[in-house]
């Protein structure tokens, strides 16, 4: 299937590993010229892109610098993937609302919501000129708030609403905006030794390996397994392709059947 992505230009945030890296690789394989951004530029990312920007996207300066560089290097932006998100494990507590600090809330909002607001604001003039597409990578926690860390779920819910608003305002001008909401995906967040998966295992008094095995049961995943980054990337790539030309303002869930409501 020709995805009509040959020669398109794309910016992917949070692209050094995990879902962002898989998206950069997938878009690049489909013929797009990709610029990736993260604080660390990995060898895998360098292979998948035409250029990269090492930048902290939890600041407005960082997000704007990325778009400025992308405009210079690519001459314009057809596709923006607002993927950066999650949060630093040292800013995260697994407790309830009364355990959460303003610092945790602000950190989650900056990384998951404002990074997308800032990058989108800077990229929109070019996206409008080129009748481009945006995908925001949210989370099923936007729909299941208490299953995620305090402040994270709320930031993702706002990101999902932001995508809908953008699609209403800019759809009529030719820019398609959609949201992808993954359930549990096998990235460093879950598989890394100091991240959420490891922290949850410690909190439950089980080994990290036991937690990873138990995840499908704990989340009630109908397919019996978590998703892989490449599966999310395939969905994102389809959504920005010419084949999805009339998909606008959608929130596509990829969670193996975790969410139980229709
Ligand atoms: N994995 C899951 O189960 C899951 C489920 C639902 C939604 N999601 C969402 O999917 C997206 C990707 O998650 P992932 O699992 O692929 O995460 P990941 O493996 O931790 O990758 C996160 C990426 O973002 C970059 N990053 C993090 N903070 C940054 C910052 N302040 N400035 C610039 N870059 C930054 C990281 O690179 P550096 O550290 O080098 O900067 C990395 O490239 C996130 O929005 C996450 O919320 C993930």
GROMACS .gro file of C-alpha atoms and ligand atoms in nm:
model
  310
    1UNK     CA    1   0.000   0.000   0.000
    2UNK     CA    2   0.141   0.341  -0.096
    3UNK     CA    3   0.102   0.562   0.210
    4UNK     CA    4   0.177   0.874   0.005
    5UNK     CA    5   0.446   0.980   0.248
    6UNK     CA    6   0.739   0.994   0.005
    7UNK     CA    7   0.911   1.331   0.030
    8UNK     CA    8   0.693   1.452   0.319
    9UNK     CA    9   0.872   1.621   0.609
   10UNK     CA   10   0.808   1.516   0.967
   11UNK     CA   11   0.903   1.624   1.319
   12UNK     CA   12   0.888   1.362   1.594
   13UNK     CA   13   0.929   1.463   1.959
   14UNK     CA   14   1.068   1.222   2.218
   15UNK     CA   15   1.230   1.025   1.939
   16UNK     CA   16   1.546   0.878   2.094
   17UNK     CA   17   1.382   0.551   2.203
   18UNK     CA   18   1.050   0.377   2.260
   19UNK     CA   19   0.742   0.481   2.065
   20UNK     CA   20   0.901   0.800   1.926
   21UNK     CA   21   1.196   0.609   1.782
   22UNK     CA   22   0.963   0.351   1.628
   23UNK     CA   23   0.756   0.632   1.472
   24UNK     CA   24   1.068   0.802   1.332
   25UNK     CA   25   1.180   0.468   1.184
   26UNK     CA   26   0.839   0.392   1.040
   27UNK     CA   27   0.790   0.735   0.881
   28UNK     CA   28   1.138   0.724   0.740
   29UNK     CA   29   1.081   0.375   0.594
   30UNK     CA   30   0.764   0.511   0.431
   31UNK     CA   31   0.970   0.777   0.251
   32UNK     CA   32   0.940   1.079   0.481
   33UNK     CA   33   1.230   1.305   0.579
   34UNK     CA   34   1.228   1.303   0.957
   35UNK     CA   35   1.377   1.527   1.225
   36UNK     CA   36   1.380   1.379   1.574
   37UNK     CA   37   1.412   1.551   1.909
   38UNK     CA   38   1.505   1.436   2.258
   39UNK     CA   39   1.761   1.535   2.518
   40UNK     CA   40   1.983   1.242   2.413
   41UNK     CA   41   2.047   1.162   2.048
   42UNK     CA   42   2.090   0.785   2.020
   43UNK     CA   43   2.269   0.600   1.736
   44UNK     CA   44   1.935   0.433   1.649
   45UNK     CA   45   1.773   0.774   1.606
   46UNK     CA   46   2.060   0.901   1.392
   47UNK     CA   47   2.003   0.608   1.156
   48UNK     CA   48   1.632   0.686   1.118
   49UNK     CA   49   1.642   1.060   1.052
   50UNK     CA   50   1.795   1.330   0.833
   51UNK     CA   51   1.877   1.546   1.137
   52UNK     CA   52   1.813   1.561   1.510
   53UNK     CA   53   1.786   1.825   1.776
   54UNK     CA   54   1.906   1.768   2.130
   55UNK     CA   55   1.663   1.970   2.334
   56UNK     CA   56   1.459   1.976   2.656
   57UNK     CA   57   1.100   1.980   2.536
   58UNK     CA   58   0.960   2.056   2.880
   59UNK     CA   59   1.050   2.420   2.813
   60UNK     CA   60   0.899   2.657   2.560
   61UNK     CA   61   1.247   2.755   2.438
   62UNK     CA   62   1.325   2.389   2.368
   63UNK     CA   63   1.007   2.320   2.171
   64UNK     CA   64   1.043   2.642   1.969
   65UNK     CA   65   1.411   2.575   1.896
   66UNK     CA   66   1.316   2.232   1.760
   67UNK     CA   67   1.059   2.375   1.519
   68UNK     CA   68   1.295   2.656   1.409
   69UNK     CA   69   1.565   2.399   1.328
   70UNK     CA   70   1.315   2.174   1.149
   71UNK     CA   71   1.195   2.466   0.933
   72UNK     CA   72   1.555   2.550   0.843
   73UNK     CA   73   1.662   2.192   0.770
   74UNK     CA   74   1.345   2.067   0.600
   75UNK     CA   75   1.210   2.388   0.444
   76UNK     CA   76   0.867   2.326   0.599
   77UNK     CA   77   0.671   2.078   0.811
   78UNK     CA   78   0.405   1.840   0.675
   79UNK     CA   79   0.376   1.619   0.983
   80UNK     CA   80   0.413   1.685   1.356
   81UNK     CA   81   0.411   1.396   1.603
   82UNK     CA   82   0.377   1.523   1.959
   83UNK     CA   83   0.500   1.207   2.124
   84UNK     CA   84   0.721   1.326   2.408
   85UNK     CA   85   0.568   1.242   2.744
   86UNK     CA   86   0.577   1.026   3.050
   87UNK     CA   87   0.799   1.196   3.305
   88UNK     CA   88   1.121   1.161   3.502
   89UNK     CA   89   1.100   0.877   3.755
   90UNK     CA   90   1.257   1.093   4.025
   91UNK     CA   91   0.967   1.342   3.996
   92UNK     CA   92   0.706   1.065   4.027
   93UNK     CA   93   0.532   0.925   4.335
   94UNK     CA   94   0.295   0.633   4.312
   95UNK     CA   95   0.085   0.752   4.604
   96UNK     CA   96  -0.255   0.919   4.598
   97UNK     CA   97  -0.355   1.281   4.544
   98UNK     CA   98  -0.248   1.393   4.892
   99UNK     CA   99   0.103   1.258   4.828
  100UNK     CA  100   0.144   1.453   4.502
  101UNK     CA  101   0.340   1.777   4.497
  102UNK     CA  102   0.298   2.083   4.278
  103UNK     CA  103   0.638   1.997   4.131
  104UNK     CA  104   0.504   1.658   4.014
  105UNK     CA  105   0.190   1.817   3.865
  106UNK     CA  106   0.390   2.089   3.685
  107UNK     CA  107   0.642   1.839   3.554
  108UNK     CA  108   0.373   1.610   3.408
  109UNK     CA  109   0.184   1.905   3.258
  110UNK     CA  110   0.500   2.050   3.101
  111UNK     CA  111   0.623   1.722   2.948
  112UNK     CA  112   0.287   1.579   2.838
  113UNK     CA  113   0.074   1.884   2.758
  114UNK     CA  114   0.271   2.206   2.721
  115UNK     CA  115   0.541   2.039   2.507
  116UNK     CA  116   0.263   1.974   2.251
  117UNK     CA  117   0.108   2.321   2.293
  118UNK     CA  118   0.444   2.491   2.231
  119UNK     CA  119   0.555   2.270   1.940
  120UNK     CA  120   0.214   2.297   1.774
  121UNK     CA  121   0.199   2.675   1.807
  122UNK     CA  122   0.540   2.708   1.645
  123UNK     CA  123   0.473   2.455   1.366
  124UNK     CA  124   0.115   2.552   1.272
  125UNK     CA  125   0.196   2.827   1.020
  126UNK     CA  126   0.394   2.576   0.813
  127UNK     CA  127   0.141   2.295   0.867
  128UNK     CA  128  -0.137   2.527   0.747
  129UNK     CA  129   0.061   2.627   0.439
  130UNK     CA  130   0.122   2.259   0.354
  131UNK     CA  131  -0.216   2.122   0.468
  132UNK     CA  132  -0.035   1.888   0.704
  133UNK     CA  133  -0.119   1.649   0.986
  134UNK     CA  134  -0.061   1.625   1.360
  135UNK     CA  135  -0.079   1.321   1.586
  136UNK     CA  136  -0.069   1.367   1.962
  137UNK     CA  137   0.038   1.058   2.156
  138UNK     CA  138  -0.188   1.055   2.462
  139UNK     CA  139  -0.277   0.753   2.679
  140UNK     CA  140  -0.571   0.542   2.788
  141UNK     CA  141  -0.510   0.709   3.124
  142UNK     CA  142  -0.695   1.007   2.974
  143UNK     CA  143  -1.001   0.778   2.999
  144UNK     CA  144  -0.894   0.580   3.309
  145UNK     CA  145  -0.749   0.850   3.534
  146UNK     CA  146  -0.703   0.651   3.852
  147UNK     CA  147  -0.496   0.385   3.673
  148UNK     CA  148  -0.213   0.635   3.611
  149UNK     CA  149   0.008   0.851   3.832
  150UNK     CA  150  -0.150   1.166   3.977
  151UNK     CA  151  -0.105   1.454   3.733
  152UNK     CA  152  -0.007   1.228   3.441
  153UNK     CA  153  -0.361   1.110   3.364
  154UNK     CA  154  -0.491   1.465   3.396
  155UNK     CA  155  -0.220   1.598   3.161
  156UNK     CA  156  -0.308   1.330   2.904
  157UNK     CA  157  -0.682   1.406   2.935
  158UNK     CA  158  -0.601   1.770   2.858
  159UNK     CA  159  -0.381   1.663   2.564
  160UNK     CA  160  -0.668   1.456   2.420
  161UNK     CA  161  -0.905   1.753   2.454
  162UNK     CA  162  -0.640   1.978   2.297
  163UNK     CA  163  -0.626   1.750   1.992
  164UNK     CA  164  -1.003   1.765   1.951
  165UNK     CA  165  -1.002   2.144   1.978
  166UNK     CA  166  -0.725   2.174   1.718
  167UNK     CA  167  -0.908   1.940   1.480
  168UNK     CA  168  -1.222   2.154   1.499
  169UNK     CA  169  -1.037   2.481   1.445
  170UNK     CA  170  -0.787   2.375   1.181
  171UNK     CA  171  -0.961   2.083   1.007
  172UNK     CA  172  -1.158   2.322   0.787
  173UNK     CA  173  -0.823   2.480   0.688
  174UNK     CA  174  -0.677   2.147   0.580
  175UNK     CA  175  -0.474   2.040   0.885
  176UNK     CA  176  -0.580   1.701   1.022
  177UNK     CA  177  -0.530   1.648   1.394
  178UNK     CA  178  -0.577   1.310   1.561
  179UNK     CA  179  -0.488   1.142   1.889
  180UNK     CA  180  -0.342   0.797   1.953
  181UNK     CA  181  -0.404   0.659   2.302
  182UNK     CA  182  -0.193   0.356   2.388
  183UNK     CA  183  -0.242   0.123   2.681
  184UNK     CA  184   0.065  -0.047   2.824
  185UNK     CA  185   0.351  -0.047   2.569
  186UNK     CA  186   0.680  -0.232   2.615
  187UNK     CA  187   0.920   0.061   2.640
  188UNK     CA  188   1.166   0.175   2.907
  189UNK     CA  189   0.873   0.309   3.113
  190UNK     CA  190   0.777  -0.053   3.189
  191UNK     CA  191   1.087  -0.253   3.105
  192UNK     CA  192   1.355  -0.013   3.233
  193UNK     CA  193   1.516  -0.097   3.566
  194UNK     CA  194   1.445   0.240   3.735
  195UNK     CA  195   1.116   0.340   3.579
  196UNK     CA  196   0.744   0.298   3.653
  197UNK     CA  197   0.744  -0.082   3.604
  198UNK     CA  198   1.029  -0.132   3.849
  199UNK     CA  199   0.877   0.113   4.098
  200UNK     CA  200   0.538  -0.061   4.081
  201UNK     CA  201   0.702  -0.402   4.130
  202UNK     CA  202   0.880  -0.276   4.441
  203UNK     CA  203   0.554  -0.125   4.572
  204UNK     CA  204   0.377  -0.461   4.518
  205UNK     CA  205   0.665  -0.660   4.675
  206UNK     CA  206   0.731  -0.865   4.360
  207UNK     CA  207   1.024  -0.880   4.120
  208UNK     CA  208   1.030  -0.662   3.811
  209UNK     CA  209   1.009  -0.975   3.595
  210UNK     CA  210   0.703  -1.099   3.784
  211UNK     CA  211   0.535  -0.763   3.735
  212UNK     CA  212   0.600  -0.768   3.359
  213UNK     CA  213   0.446  -1.116   3.340
  214UNK     CA  214   0.146  -1.007   3.548
  215UNK     CA  215   0.073  -0.686   3.352
  216UNK     CA  216  -0.183  -0.836   3.108
  217UNK     CA  217  -0.382  -0.978   3.403
  218UNK     CA  218  -0.342  -0.669   3.619
  219UNK     CA  219  -0.469  -0.443   3.339
  220UNK     CA  220  -0.730  -0.690   3.215
  221UNK     CA  221  -0.582  -0.688   2.864
  222UNK     CA  222  -0.817  -0.895   2.646
  223UNK     CA  223  -0.544  -0.987   2.395
  224UNK     CA  224  -0.331  -1.125   2.681
  225UNK     CA  225  -0.025  -0.912   2.604
  226UNK     CA  226   0.101  -0.557   2.610
  227UNK     CA  227   0.161  -0.360   2.286
  228UNK     CA  228   0.500  -0.308   2.124
  229UNK     CA  229   0.628   0.037   2.014
  230UNK     CA  230   0.626  -0.070   1.647
  231UNK     CA  231   0.251  -0.142   1.668
  232UNK     CA  232   0.180   0.209   1.794
  233UNK     CA  233   0.411   0.349   1.525
  234UNK     CA  234   0.221   0.166   1.251
  235UNK     CA  235  -0.102   0.329   1.366
  236UNK     CA  236   0.056   0.675   1.386
  237UNK     CA  237   0.208   0.632   1.039
  238UNK     CA  238  -0.126   0.529   0.890
  239UNK     CA  239  -0.299   0.828   1.054
  240UNK     CA  240  -0.066   1.085   0.897
  241UNK     CA  241  -0.072   0.911   0.558
  242UNK     CA  242  -0.280   0.998   0.255
  243UNK     CA  243  -0.485   0.683   0.323
  244UNK     CA  244  -0.632   0.845   0.635
  245UNK     CA  245  -0.726   1.169   0.457
  246UNK     CA  246  -1.075   1.183   0.610
  247UNK     CA  247  -0.984   1.079   0.965
  248UNK     CA  248  -1.008   1.403   1.163
  249UNK     CA  249  -1.039   1.460   1.538
  250UNK     CA  250  -1.030   1.087   1.618
  251UNK     CA  251  -0.890   0.935   1.937
  252UNK     CA  252  -0.766   0.590   1.840
  253UNK     CA  253  -0.703   0.352   2.129
  254UNK     CA  254  -0.441   0.077   2.099
  255UNK     CA  255  -0.456  -0.120   2.424
  256UNK     CA  256  -0.525  -0.488   2.350
  257UNK     CA  257  -0.874  -0.442   2.491
  258UNK     CA  258  -0.787  -0.283   2.827
  259UNK     CA  259  -1.072  -0.031   2.820
  260UNK     CA  260  -1.396  -0.220   2.881
  261UNK     CA  261  -1.652   0.038   2.771
  262UNK     CA  262  -1.768   0.068   2.411
  263LIG     N1  263   0.492   0.308   2.732
  263LIG     C1  264   0.365   0.311   2.766
  263LIG     O1  265   0.312   0.217   2.828
  263LIG     C2  266   0.278   0.428   2.724
  263LIG     C3  267   0.138   0.414   2.740
  263LIG     C4  268   0.056   0.519   2.703
  263LIG     C5  269   0.111   0.636   2.654
  263LIG     N2  270   0.247   0.646   2.640
  263LIG     C6  271   0.299   0.773   2.588
  263LIG     O2  272   0.377   0.747   2.475
  263LIG     C7  273   0.479   0.848   2.463
  263LIG     C8  274   0.614   0.782   2.447
  263LIG     O3  275   0.635   0.699   2.560
  263LIG     P1  276   0.749   0.586   2.564
  263LIG     O4  277   0.695   0.475   2.643
  263LIG     O5  278   0.803   0.562   2.429
  263LIG     O6  279   0.857   0.662   2.656
  263LIG     P2  280   1.014   0.644   2.666
  263LIG     O7  281   1.060   0.513   2.616
  263LIG     O8  282   1.049   0.685   2.807
  263LIG     O9  283   1.068   0.757   2.566
  263LIG     C9  284   1.044   0.892   2.594
  263LIG    C10  285   1.113   0.975   2.489
  263LIG    O10  286   1.094   1.113   2.519
  263LIG    C11  287   1.220   1.176   2.540
  263LIG     N3  288   1.205   1.276   2.645
  263LIG    C12  289   1.157   1.256   2.770
  263LIG     N4  290   1.156   1.372   2.837
  263LIG    C13  291   1.203   1.467   2.751
  263LIG    C14  292   1.225   1.606   2.761
  263LIG     N5  293   1.202   1.674   2.875
  263LIG     N6  294   1.274   1.674   2.653
  263LIG    C15  295   1.300   1.606   2.538
  263LIG     N7  296   1.280   1.474   2.523
  263LIG    C16  297   1.233   1.406   2.629
  263LIG    C17  298   1.315   1.064   2.578
  263LIG    O11  299   1.450   1.093   2.545
  263LIG     P3  300   1.552   1.163   2.648
  263LIG    O12  301   1.530   1.102   2.782
  263LIG    O13  302   1.686   1.136   2.588
  263LIG    O14  303   1.519   1.310   2.644
  263LIG    C18  304   1.263   0.952   2.485
  263LIG    O15  305   1.310   0.971   2.355
  263LIG    C19  306   0.465   0.935   2.588
  263LIG    O16  307   0.389   1.049   2.559
  263LIG    C20  308   0.391   0.845   2.685
  263LIG    O17  309   0.320   0.918   2.782
  263LIG    C21  310   0.331   0.545   2.673
   0.00000   0.00000   0.00000
